[in-house]
Amino acid sequence: MHGKAFAPEYQGELGSALGVNSSYEEVLTAADRALSQADTALERARAALALAEANRRLGQVDDAGAAWRHSYRSARVAGDEGAMAWALWSGGTLARQCGQLRLARRLLTWGVALAADSGERLAHGYALAGLAETGRIQGDYAAVAALHEQLLEQGRKHGEARHMVWAMSGIAQMRRNTGDYTEALELFEECVRIASDAQDARGRAWSLRGVADVLSLRGETQRALALLSEAEVICRAMDLASALAYNHKMRGNVLYRQGSYEAAREMYATALEEFNAMREPRGVALSRLGLVKSRARLGRDRSETLAELTELEGDFARIGLRHARETAAAFRGELAAELSMTGRRAPADRREPSGVTRRA
């Protein structure tokens, strides 16, 4: 069982004024006002935390970085370790978004320790969740699988829908990446149900993207595109800049799997522009990989394709994205196999055989 979703990162007076479905422009305005009116260090820490989260979600990473540090310094002045832990969670989450995964792990580990010492259960859970997601993004499934399960049980125990959706979608993503599409689809669909029941629009948008991904891998591309359109409406209504960019990147994946390479190329280019604007290197690299694959299918010179793949594999290694690097290597293998079979460049109008899907 679970209750209505709530947003514990909005604290003090902001906690009563804002909710999980507040748009981030609304959060930004309210947090900025609260910060200017704050009378105590703890009030400043809470306002700056909300300001950091709003800026991060809007892709304004410099402002987000300044705000979480302001929150941490104010919490330290107030002597509140729980508030310090929340600030470190925000900073660690921002670092992960910016592709600084080692820094993310350091900040989140520190946040876990401070939250545990202070007895701040929610900050402890959020920081642990951040550590687990960082490990999952890096492809270190063995290290974080048990932690995802632990966090899911905690979410169920306390009836916290957002935590349940987060942990379950992480497990689903690992299942998807290891080829268990049936269980992945079941888990993502359960996430959609929980988020919908808990009135968590953001969780619903992310979960719909997961469902669309798996459906397209199974060949149901039209249904997948419809779900992504539904999720896009939510992203735009809530000013979810990063989620919208990932939605566009996923639409590129679905179009690629459908064999619509020109449309896929255009969508990857849109996502790339969005990720560049918010300086999110993980999204940039993933969108570039989609562009490389689409252009290759449209007849790009093979040597140029291979050169860019080499560059991207280096980016994935630097950021620490194991699964993405494996995907790039797999595509390199496809090109090599085609070359050995044909002895020449694949025709520009080549399309996938009927019923065959490709991972992107």
mmCIF file of C-alpha atoms in Angstrom:
data_model
loop_
_atom_site.group_PDB
_atom_site.id
_atom_site.type_symbol
_atom_site.label_atom_id
_atom_site.label_comp_id
_atom_site.label_asym_id
_atom_site.label_seq_id
_atom_site.Cartn_x
_atom_site.Cartn_y
_atom_site.Cartn_z
ATOM 1 C CA MET A 1 0.000 0.000 0.000
ATOM 2 C CA HIS A 2 1.074 3.559 -0.553
ATOM 3 C CA GLY A 3 -0.230 7.058 -0.089
ATOM 4 C CA LYS A 4 -0.267 10.126 -2.243
ATOM 5 C CA ALA A 5 3.177 11.081 -3.520
ATOM 6 C CA PHE A 6 4.902 13.923 -1.694
ATOM 7 C CA ALA A 7 8.110 15.927 -2.134
ATOM 8 C CA PRO A 8 10.238 15.957 1.054
ATOM 9 C CA GLU A 9 12.864 18.121 -0.650
ATOM 10 C CA TYR A 10 10.450 21.046 -0.161
ATOM 11 C CA GLN A 11 10.685 21.805 3.549
ATOM 12 C CA GLY A 12 9.423 24.327 6.061
ATOM 13 C CA GLU A 13 6.867 26.741 4.639
ATOM 14 C CA LEU A 14 7.734 25.578 1.120
ATOM 15 C CA GLY A 15 6.545 22.091 2.068
ATOM 16 C CA SER A 16 2.997 23.353 2.507
ATOM 17 C CA ALA A 17 3.091 25.654 -0.525
ATOM 18 C CA LEU A 18 4.545 23.200 -3.068
ATOM 19 C CA GLY A 19 3.822 19.622 -4.074
ATOM 20 C CA VAL A 20 5.261 16.817 -6.155
ATOM 21 C CA ASN A 21 3.473 18.102 -9.274
ATOM 22 C CA SER A 22 4.401 21.777 -8.901
ATOM 23 C CA SER A 23 6.044 23.099 -12.053
ATOM 24 C CA TYR A 24 9.693 23.952 -11.617
ATOM 25 C CA GLU A 25 9.168 27.551 -12.645
ATOM 26 C CA GLU A 26 6.679 27.741 -9.769
ATOM 27 C CA VAL A 27 9.202 26.132 -7.422
ATOM 28 C CA LEU A 28 11.896 28.536 -8.592
ATOM 29 C CA THR A 29 9.734 31.569 -7.871
ATOM 30 C CA ALA A 30 8.610 30.327 -4.460
ATOM 31 C CA ALA A 31 12.100 29.249 -3.379
ATOM 32 C CA ASP A 32 13.686 32.520 -4.489
ATOM 33 C CA ARG A 33 11.100 34.453 -2.513
ATOM 34 C CA ALA A 34 11.562 32.228 0.547
ATOM 35 C CA LEU A 35 15.332 32.662 0.402
ATOM 36 C CA SER A 36 15.058 36.456 0.291
ATOM 37 C CA GLN A 37 12.703 36.420 3.300
ATOM 38 C CA ALA A 38 14.548 33.793 5.379
ATOM 39 C CA ASP A 39 15.386 34.891 8.938
ATOM 40 C CA THR A 40 17.454 31.904 10.065
ATOM 41 C CA ALA A 41 20.256 29.753 8.658
ATOM 42 C CA LEU A 42 17.973 26.701 8.603
ATOM 43 C CA GLU A 43 15.315 28.592 6.641
ATOM 44 C CA ARG A 44 17.996 29.656 4.163
ATOM 45 C CA ALA A 45 19.191 26.040 3.849
ATOM 46 C CA ARG A 46 15.677 24.811 3.071
ATOM 47 C CA ALA A 47 14.942 27.567 0.558
ATOM 48 C CA ALA A 48 18.283 27.090 -1.198
ATOM 49 C CA LEU A 49 17.663 23.317 -1.411
ATOM 50 C CA ALA A 50 14.382 23.896 -3.270
ATOM 51 C CA LEU A 51 16.126 26.488 -5.435
ATOM 52 C CA ALA A 52 18.854 23.974 -6.298
ATOM 53 C CA GLU A 53 16.352 21.300 -7.260
ATOM 54 C CA ALA A 54 14.293 23.638 -9.432
ATOM 55 C CA ASN A 55 17.369 24.886 -11.276
ATOM 56 C CA ARG A 56 18.699 21.345 -11.709
ATOM 57 C CA ARG A 57 15.421 20.107 -13.184
ATOM 58 C CA LEU A 58 15.321 23.110 -15.500
ATOM 59 C CA GLY A 59 18.839 22.346 -16.715
ATOM 60 C CA GLN A 60 20.378 25.488 -15.178
ATOM 61 C CA VAL A 61 23.369 23.686 -13.728
ATOM 62 C CA ASP A 62 25.475 26.693 -12.650
ATOM 63 C CA ASP A 63 22.605 28.115 -10.616
ATOM 64 C CA ALA A 64 21.848 24.666 -9.215
ATOM 65 C CA GLY A 65 25.468 24.241 -8.154
ATOM 66 C CA ALA A 66 25.546 27.599 -6.384
ATOM 67 C CA ALA A 67 22.235 26.883 -4.648
ATOM 68 C CA TRP A 68 23.072 23.459 -3.198
ATOM 69 C CA ARG A 69 26.371 24.800 -1.855
ATOM 70 C CA HIS A 70 24.487 27.727 -0.304
ATOM 71 C CA SER A 71 22.100 25.209 1.256
ATOM 72 C CA TYR A 72 24.968 23.143 2.668
ATOM 73 C CA ARG A 73 26.793 26.157 4.116
ATOM 74 C CA SER A 74 23.613 27.483 5.715
ATOM 75 C CA ALA A 75 22.796 24.058 7.169
ATOM 76 C CA ARG A 76 26.306 23.850 8.610
ATOM 77 C CA VAL A 77 25.908 27.273 10.231
ATOM 78 C CA ALA A 78 22.606 26.064 11.682
ATOM 79 C CA GLY A 79 24.325 22.917 12.962
ATOM 80 C CA ASP A 80 21.669 20.721 11.325
ATOM 81 C CA GLU A 81 23.227 17.522 9.945
ATOM 82 C CA GLY A 82 19.924 16.433 8.419
ATOM 83 C CA ALA A 83 19.743 19.612 6.344
ATOM 84 C CA MET A 84 23.401 19.146 5.409
ATOM 85 C CA ALA A 85 22.556 15.622 4.200
ATOM 86 C CA TRP A 86 19.730 16.961 2.004
ATOM 87 C CA ALA A 87 22.113 19.499 0.440
ATOM 88 C CA LEU A 88 24.675 16.778 -0.269
ATOM 89 C CA TRP A 89 21.962 14.646 -1.875
ATOM 90 C CA SER A 90 21.119 17.580 -4.144
ATOM 91 C CA GLY A 91 24.781 18.172 -4.985
ATOM 92 C CA GLY A 92 25.385 14.486 -5.658
ATOM 93 C CA THR A 93 22.341 14.283 -7.902
ATOM 94 C CA LEU A 94 23.528 17.326 -9.841
ATOM 95 C CA ALA A 95 27.005 15.818 -10.201
ATOM 96 C CA ARG A 96 25.494 12.628 -11.647
ATOM 97 C CA GLN A 97 23.364 14.652 -14.056
ATOM 98 C CA CYS A 98 26.526 16.455 -15.199
ATOM 99 C CA GLY A 99 28.379 13.177 -15.787
ATOM 100 C CA GLN A 100 30.659 13.588 -12.742
ATOM 101 C CA LEU A 101 29.935 10.133 -11.378
ATOM 102 C CA ARG A 102 32.907 9.884 -9.004
ATOM 103 C CA LEU A 103 31.997 13.211 -7.417
ATOM 104 C CA ALA A 104 28.375 12.067 -7.232
ATOM 105 C CA ARG A 105 29.377 8.956 -5.301
ATOM 106 C CA ARG A 106 31.495 10.981 -2.863
ATOM 107 C CA LEU A 107 28.794 13.538 -2.125
ATOM 108 C CA LEU A 108 26.028 10.936 -1.840
ATOM 109 C CA THR A 109 28.136 8.695 0.416
ATOM 110 C CA TRP A 110 28.776 11.669 2.672
ATOM 111 C CA GLY A 111 25.057 12.472 2.601
ATOM 112 C CA VAL A 112 24.181 8.906 3.643
ATOM 113 C CA ALA A 113 26.542 9.142 6.625
ATOM 114 C CA LEU A 114 25.228 12.517 7.820
ATOM 115 C CA ALA A 115 21.611 11.441 7.403
ATOM 116 C CA ALA A 116 22.258 8.275 9.393
ATOM 117 C CA ASP A 117 23.986 10.217 12.186
ATOM 118 C CA SER A 118 21.160 12.740 12.392
ATOM 119 C CA GLY A 119 18.322 10.220 12.124
ATOM 120 C CA GLU A 120 16.964 11.945 8.983
ATOM 121 C CA ARG A 121 15.300 8.853 7.476
ATOM 122 C CA LEU A 122 14.055 10.427 4.247
ATOM 123 C CA ALA A 123 17.373 12.107 3.420
ATOM 124 C CA HIS A 124 19.092 8.780 4.168
ATOM 125 C CA GLY A 125 16.784 6.958 1.757
ATOM 126 C CA TYR A 126 17.168 9.572 -0.972
ATOM 127 C CA ALA A 127 20.962 9.568 -0.710
ATOM 128 C CA LEU A 128 21.049 5.759 -0.777
ATOM 129 C CA ALA A 129 18.750 5.839 -3.793
ATOM 130 C CA GLY A 130 21.120 8.264 -5.477
ATOM 131 C CA LEU A 131 24.060 5.957 -4.856
ATOM 132 C CA ALA A 132 22.141 3.025 -6.291
ATOM 133 C CA GLU A 133 21.138 4.974 -9.398
ATOM 134 C CA THR A 134 24.702 6.137 -9.929
ATOM 135 C CA GLY A 135 25.915 2.532 -9.811
ATOM 136 C CA ARG A 136 23.142 1.428 -12.164
ATOM 137 C CA ILE A 137 24.021 4.128 -14.696
ATOM 138 C CA GLN A 138 27.627 2.954 -14.546
ATOM 139 C CA GLY A 139 26.419 -0.589 -15.302
ATOM 140 C CA ASP A 140 27.565 -1.978 -11.937
ATOM 141 C CA TYR A 141 24.424 -4.087 -11.551
ATOM 142 C CA ALA A 142 25.906 -6.681 -9.208
ATOM 143 C CA ALA A 143 26.820 -3.985 -6.695
ATOM 144 C CA VAL A 144 23.481 -2.162 -6.676
ATOM 145 C CA ALA A 145 20.821 -4.810 -7.389
ATOM 146 C CA ALA A 146 20.426 -5.676 -3.701
ATOM 147 C CA LEU A 147 20.297 -1.994 -2.782
ATOM 148 C CA HIS A 148 17.466 -1.399 -5.240
ATOM 149 C CA GLU A 149 15.534 -4.270 -3.663
ATOM 150 C CA GLN A 150 16.231 -2.897 -0.173
ATOM 151 C CA LEU A 151 14.991 0.547 -1.173
ATOM 152 C CA LEU A 152 11.855 -0.948 -2.726
ATOM 153 C CA GLU A 153 11.070 -2.732 0.529
ATOM 154 C CA GLN A 154 11.615 0.481 2.478
ATOM 155 C CA GLY A 155 9.271 2.321 0.128
ATOM 156 C CA ARG A 156 6.608 -0.343 0.617
ATOM 157 C CA LYS A 157 7.083 -0.353 4.389
ATOM 158 C CA HIS A 158 6.533 3.384 4.689
ATOM 159 C CA GLY A 159 4.031 3.714 1.833
ATOM 160 C CA GLU A 160 6.260 6.085 -0.151
ATOM 161 C CA ALA A 161 5.102 5.914 -3.742
ATOM 162 C CA ARG A 162 7.951 7.941 -5.237
ATOM 163 C CA HIS A 163 10.542 5.646 -3.676
ATOM 164 C CA MET A 164 8.661 2.576 -4.857
ATOM 165 C CA VAL A 165 8.509 3.897 -8.413
ATOM 166 C CA TRP A 166 12.160 4.925 -8.375
ATOM 167 C CA ALA A 167 13.454 1.587 -7.036
ATOM 168 C CA MET A 168 11.166 -0.523 -9.223
ATOM 169 C CA SER A 169 12.044 1.406 -12.384
ATOM 170 C CA GLY A 170 15.748 0.951 -11.588
ATOM 171 C CA ILE A 171 15.240 -2.798 -11.292
ATOM 172 C CA ALA A 172 13.232 -2.742 -14.525
ATOM 173 C CA GLN A 173 16.036 -0.897 -16.336
ATOM 174 C CA MET A 174 18.562 -3.502 -15.237
ATOM 175 C CA ARG A 175 16.258 -6.283 -16.429
ATOM 176 C CA ARG A 176 15.828 -4.494 -19.757
ATOM 177 C CA ASN A 177 19.567 -4.078 -20.219
ATOM 178 C CA THR A 178 20.204 -7.764 -19.533
ATOM 179 C CA GLY A 179 17.553 -8.870 -22.036
ATOM 180 C CA ASP A 180 14.653 -9.822 -19.735
ATOM 181 C CA TYR A 181 12.068 -7.726 -21.547
ATOM 182 C CA THR A 182 9.042 -9.538 -20.090
ATOM 183 C CA GLU A 183 9.869 -8.760 -16.473
ATOM 184 C CA ALA A 184 11.096 -5.273 -17.390
ATOM 185 C CA LEU A 185 7.764 -4.474 -19.044
ATOM 186 C CA GLU A 186 5.786 -5.792 -16.069
ATOM 187 C CA LEU A 187 7.817 -3.665 -13.665
ATOM 188 C CA PHE A 188 7.604 -0.490 -15.748
ATOM 189 C CA GLU A 189 3.842 -0.940 -16.143
ATOM 190 C CA GLU A 190 3.526 -1.392 -12.368
ATOM 191 C CA CYS A 191 5.479 1.860 -11.959
ATOM 192 C CA VAL A 192 2.956 3.635 -14.201
ATOM 193 C CA ARG A 193 0.098 2.281 -12.094
ATOM 194 C CA ILE A 194 1.665 3.281 -8.775
ATOM 195 C CA ALA A 195 2.610 6.755 -10.007
ATOM 196 C CA SER A 196 -0.884 7.292 -11.411
ATOM 197 C CA ASP A 197 -2.576 6.159 -8.184
ATOM 198 C CA ALA A 198 -0.250 8.370 -6.125
ATOM 199 C CA GLN A 199 -0.857 11.375 -8.429
ATOM 200 C CA ASP A 200 2.856 11.572 -9.237
ATOM 201 C CA ALA A 201 2.926 13.054 -12.737
ATOM 202 C CA ARG A 202 6.718 13.126 -12.940
ATOM 203 C CA GLY A 203 7.007 9.466 -11.945
ATOM 204 C CA ARG A 204 4.343 8.608 -14.491
ATOM 205 C CA ALA A 205 6.254 10.395 -17.267
ATOM 206 C CA TRP A 206 9.514 8.548 -16.521
ATOM 207 C CA SER A 207 7.702 5.220 -16.223
ATOM 208 C CA LEU A 208 5.872 5.689 -19.527
ATOM 209 C CA ARG A 209 9.247 6.198 -21.177
ATOM 210 C CA GLY A 210 10.402 2.859 -19.767
ATOM 211 C CA VAL A 211 7.289 1.082 -21.054
ATOM 212 C CA ALA A 212 7.766 2.665 -24.487
ATOM 213 C CA ASP A 213 11.389 1.539 -24.602
ATOM 214 C CA VAL A 214 10.574 -2.110 -23.928
ATOM 215 C CA LEU A 215 7.546 -2.145 -26.220
ATOM 216 C CA SER A 216 9.645 -0.828 -29.101
ATOM 217 C CA LEU A 217 12.273 -3.501 -28.464
ATOM 218 C CA ARG A 218 9.445 -6.023 -28.908
ATOM 219 C CA GLY A 219 8.375 -4.410 -32.178
ATOM 220 C CA GLU A 220 5.371 -2.393 -30.901
ATOM 221 C CA THR A 221 6.719 0.924 -32.121
ATOM 222 C CA GLN A 222 3.431 2.752 -32.771
ATOM 223 C CA ARG A 223 2.181 2.099 -29.256
ATOM 224 C CA ALA A 224 5.572 3.162 -27.920
ATOM 225 C CA LEU A 225 5.424 6.462 -29.819
ATOM 226 C CA ALA A 226 1.935 7.147 -28.458
ATOM 227 C CA LEU A 227 3.141 6.633 -24.872
ATOM 228 C CA LEU A 228 6.087 8.955 -25.446
ATOM 229 C CA SER A 229 3.684 11.619 -26.721
ATOM 230 C CA GLU A 230 1.649 11.229 -23.520
ATOM 231 C CA ALA A 231 4.801 11.558 -21.414
ATOM 232 C CA GLU A 232 5.923 14.620 -23.369
ATOM 233 C CA VAL A 233 2.743 16.472 -22.413
ATOM 234 C CA ILE A 234 3.578 15.898 -18.741
ATOM 235 C CA CYS A 235 7.207 16.974 -19.198
ATOM 236 C CA ARG A 236 6.190 20.234 -20.834
ATOM 237 C CA ALA A 237 3.485 20.979 -18.257
ATOM 238 C CA MET A 238 5.973 20.557 -15.386
ATOM 239 C CA ASP A 239 9.005 22.154 -17.076
ATOM 240 C CA LEU A 240 10.933 18.863 -16.884
ATOM 241 C CA ALA A 241 13.784 19.876 -19.178
ATOM 242 C CA SER A 242 15.980 16.831 -18.621
ATOM 243 C CA ALA A 243 13.095 14.368 -18.747
ATOM 244 C CA LEU A 244 11.873 15.970 -21.986
ATOM 245 C CA ALA A 245 15.320 15.637 -23.559
ATOM 246 C CA TYR A 246 15.488 11.967 -22.580
ATOM 247 C CA ASN A 247 11.979 11.520 -23.958
ATOM 248 C CA HIS A 248 13.155 12.925 -27.295
ATOM 249 C CA LYS A 249 16.233 10.700 -27.232
ATOM 250 C CA MET A 250 13.982 7.697 -26.621
ATOM 251 C CA ARG A 251 11.700 8.738 -29.482
ATOM 252 C CA GLY A 252 14.821 8.678 -31.643
ATOM 253 C CA ASN A 253 15.540 5.146 -30.416
ATOM 254 C CA VAL A 254 12.022 3.998 -31.263
ATOM 255 C CA LEU A 255 12.126 5.563 -34.730
ATOM 256 C CA TYR A 256 15.510 3.954 -35.345
ATOM 257 C CA ARG A 257 14.194 0.530 -34.357
ATOM 258 C CA GLN A 258 11.257 1.111 -36.700
ATOM 259 C CA GLY A 259 13.665 1.758 -39.566
ATOM 260 C CA SER A 260 12.693 5.455 -39.876
ATOM 261 C CA TYR A 261 16.293 6.613 -39.942
ATOM 262 C CA GLU A 262 15.728 10.139 -41.249
ATOM 263 C CA ALA A 263 13.120 10.870 -38.570
ATOM 264 C CA ALA A 264 15.373 9.270 -35.956
ATOM 265 C CA ARG A 265 18.280 11.465 -37.018
ATOM 266 C CA GLU A 266 16.149 14.593 -36.636
ATOM 267 C CA MET A 267 14.938 13.539 -33.179
ATOM 268 C CA TYR A 268 18.433 12.685 -31.954
ATOM 269 C CA ALA A 269 19.592 16.102 -33.180
ATOM 270 C CA THR A 270 16.804 17.751 -31.173
ATOM 271 C CA ALA A 271 17.775 15.824 -28.041
ATOM 272 C CA LEU A 272 21.448 16.645 -28.576
ATOM 273 C CA GLU A 273 20.673 20.357 -28.736
ATOM 274 C CA GLU A 274 18.643 20.115 -25.522
ATOM 275 C CA PHE A 275 21.331 18.181 -23.649
ATOM 276 C CA ASN A 276 24.022 20.587 -24.825
ATOM 277 C CA ALA A 277 21.947 23.519 -23.566
ATOM 278 C CA MET A 278 21.759 22.010 -20.060
ATOM 279 C CA ARG A 279 25.335 20.664 -20.217
ATOM 280 C CA GLU A 280 24.388 17.072 -19.523
ATOM 281 C CA PRO A 281 27.265 14.973 -20.959
ATOM 282 C CA ARG A 282 25.570 11.607 -20.530
ATOM 283 C CA GLY A 283 22.612 12.723 -22.633
ATOM 284 C CA VAL A 284 24.941 14.381 -25.137
ATOM 285 C CA ALA A 285 26.935 11.181 -25.621
ATOM 286 C CA LEU A 286 23.845 8.976 -25.922
ATOM 287 C CA SER A 287 22.249 11.329 -28.461
ATOM 288 C CA ARG A 288 25.480 11.429 -30.467
ATOM 289 C CA LEU A 289 25.509 7.628 -30.542
ATOM 290 C CA GLY A 290 21.985 7.648 -31.950
ATOM 291 C CA LEU A 291 23.049 10.177 -34.571
ATOM 292 C CA VAL A 292 26.050 8.071 -35.558
ATOM 293 C CA LYS A 293 23.894 4.988 -36.009
ATOM 294 C CA SER A 294 21.181 6.826 -37.930
ATOM 295 C CA ARG A 295 23.658 8.495 -40.262
ATOM 296 C CA ALA A 296 25.381 5.178 -40.871
ATOM 297 C CA ARG A 297 22.066 3.655 -41.957
ATOM 298 C CA LEU A 298 21.540 6.635 -44.247
ATOM 299 C CA GLY A 299 24.813 5.973 -46.058
ATOM 300 C CA ARG A 300 27.460 7.957 -44.204
ATOM 301 C CA ASP A 301 31.052 7.092 -45.038
ATOM 302 C CA ARG A 302 32.064 4.071 -42.969
ATOM 303 C CA SER A 303 35.450 5.449 -41.944
ATOM 304 C CA GLU A 304 33.803 8.596 -40.541
ATOM 305 C CA THR A 305 31.321 6.446 -38.641
ATOM 306 C CA LEU A 306 34.061 4.288 -37.138
ATOM 307 C CA ALA A 307 36.117 7.339 -36.151
ATOM 308 C CA GLU A 308 33.185 8.890 -34.305
ATOM 309 C CA LEU A 309 32.360 5.576 -32.639
ATOM 310 C CA THR A 310 35.915 5.428 -31.321
ATOM 311 C CA GLU A 311 35.551 8.937 -29.917
ATOM 312 C CA LEU A 312 32.215 8.083 -28.313
ATOM 313 C CA GLU A 313 33.526 4.893 -26.743
ATOM 314 C CA GLY A 314 36.198 7.048 -25.129
ATOM 315 C CA ASP A 315 33.525 9.443 -23.809
ATOM 316 C CA PHE A 316 31.502 6.556 -22.393
ATOM 317 C CA ALA A 317 34.602 5.161 -20.700
ATOM 318 C CA ARG A 318 35.480 8.566 -19.242
ATOM 319 C CA ILE A 319 31.963 9.151 -17.897
ATOM 320 C CA GLY A 320 31.705 5.540 -16.731
ATOM 321 C CA LEU A 321 28.751 4.362 -18.844
ATOM 322 C CA ARG A 322 29.409 0.652 -19.254
ATOM 323 C CA HIS A 323 26.167 -0.317 -21.011
ATOM 324 C CA ALA A 324 26.405 2.579 -23.485
ATOM 325 C CA ARG A 325 29.985 1.624 -24.298
ATOM 326 C CA GLU A 326 28.867 -1.954 -24.919
ATOM 327 C CA THR A 327 26.104 -0.660 -27.224
ATOM 328 C CA ALA A 328 28.624 1.359 -29.231
ATOM 329 C CA ALA A 329 30.938 -1.652 -29.461
ATOM 330 C CA ALA A 330 28.029 -3.833 -30.596
ATOM 331 C CA PHE A 331 27.227 -1.413 -33.415
ATOM 332 C CA ARG A 332 30.879 -1.412 -34.435
ATOM 333 C CA GLY A 333 30.571 -5.209 -34.618
ATOM 334 C CA GLU A 334 27.480 -4.918 -36.816
ATOM 335 C CA LEU A 335 29.342 -2.692 -39.251
ATOM 336 C CA ALA A 336 32.298 -5.073 -39.337
ATOM 337 C CA ALA A 337 29.993 -8.034 -39.987
ATOM 338 C CA GLU A 338 28.257 -6.192 -42.821
ATOM 339 C CA LEU A 339 31.605 -5.301 -44.355
ATOM 340 C CA SER A 340 32.795 -8.896 -44.259
ATOM 341 C CA MET A 341 29.524 -10.103 -45.811
ATOM 342 C CA THR A 342 29.296 -7.548 -48.605
ATOM 343 C CA GLY A 343 32.862 -6.399 -49.107
ATOM 344 C CA ARG A 344 31.549 -2.904 -49.689
ATOM 345 C CA ARG A 345 29.634 -0.121 -47.964
ATOM 346 C CA ALA A 346 25.999 -0.923 -47.143
ATOM 347 C CA PRO A 347 23.559 0.815 -49.531
ATOM 348 C CA ALA A 348 22.200 4.134 -48.312
ATOM 349 C CA ASP A 349 18.593 2.952 -48.459
ATOM 350 C CA ARG A 350 19.188 -0.237 -46.453
ATOM 351 C CA ARG A 351 16.390 -1.087 -44.026
ATOM 352 C CA GLU A 352 16.081 -3.634 -41.246
ATOM 353 C CA PRO A 353 14.657 -7.028 -42.216
ATOM 354 C CA SER A 354 11.031 -7.467 -41.179
ATOM 355 C CA GLY A 355 10.629 -8.346 -37.505
ATOM 356 C CA VAL A 356 14.216 -7.478 -36.546
ATOM 357 C CA THR A 357 14.800 -4.782 -33.922
ATOM 358 C CA ARG A 358 18.006 -3.104 -32.856
ATOM 359 C CA ARG A 359 18.944 -1.765 -29.487
ATOM 360 C CA ALA A 360 19.734 1.927 -29.295
#
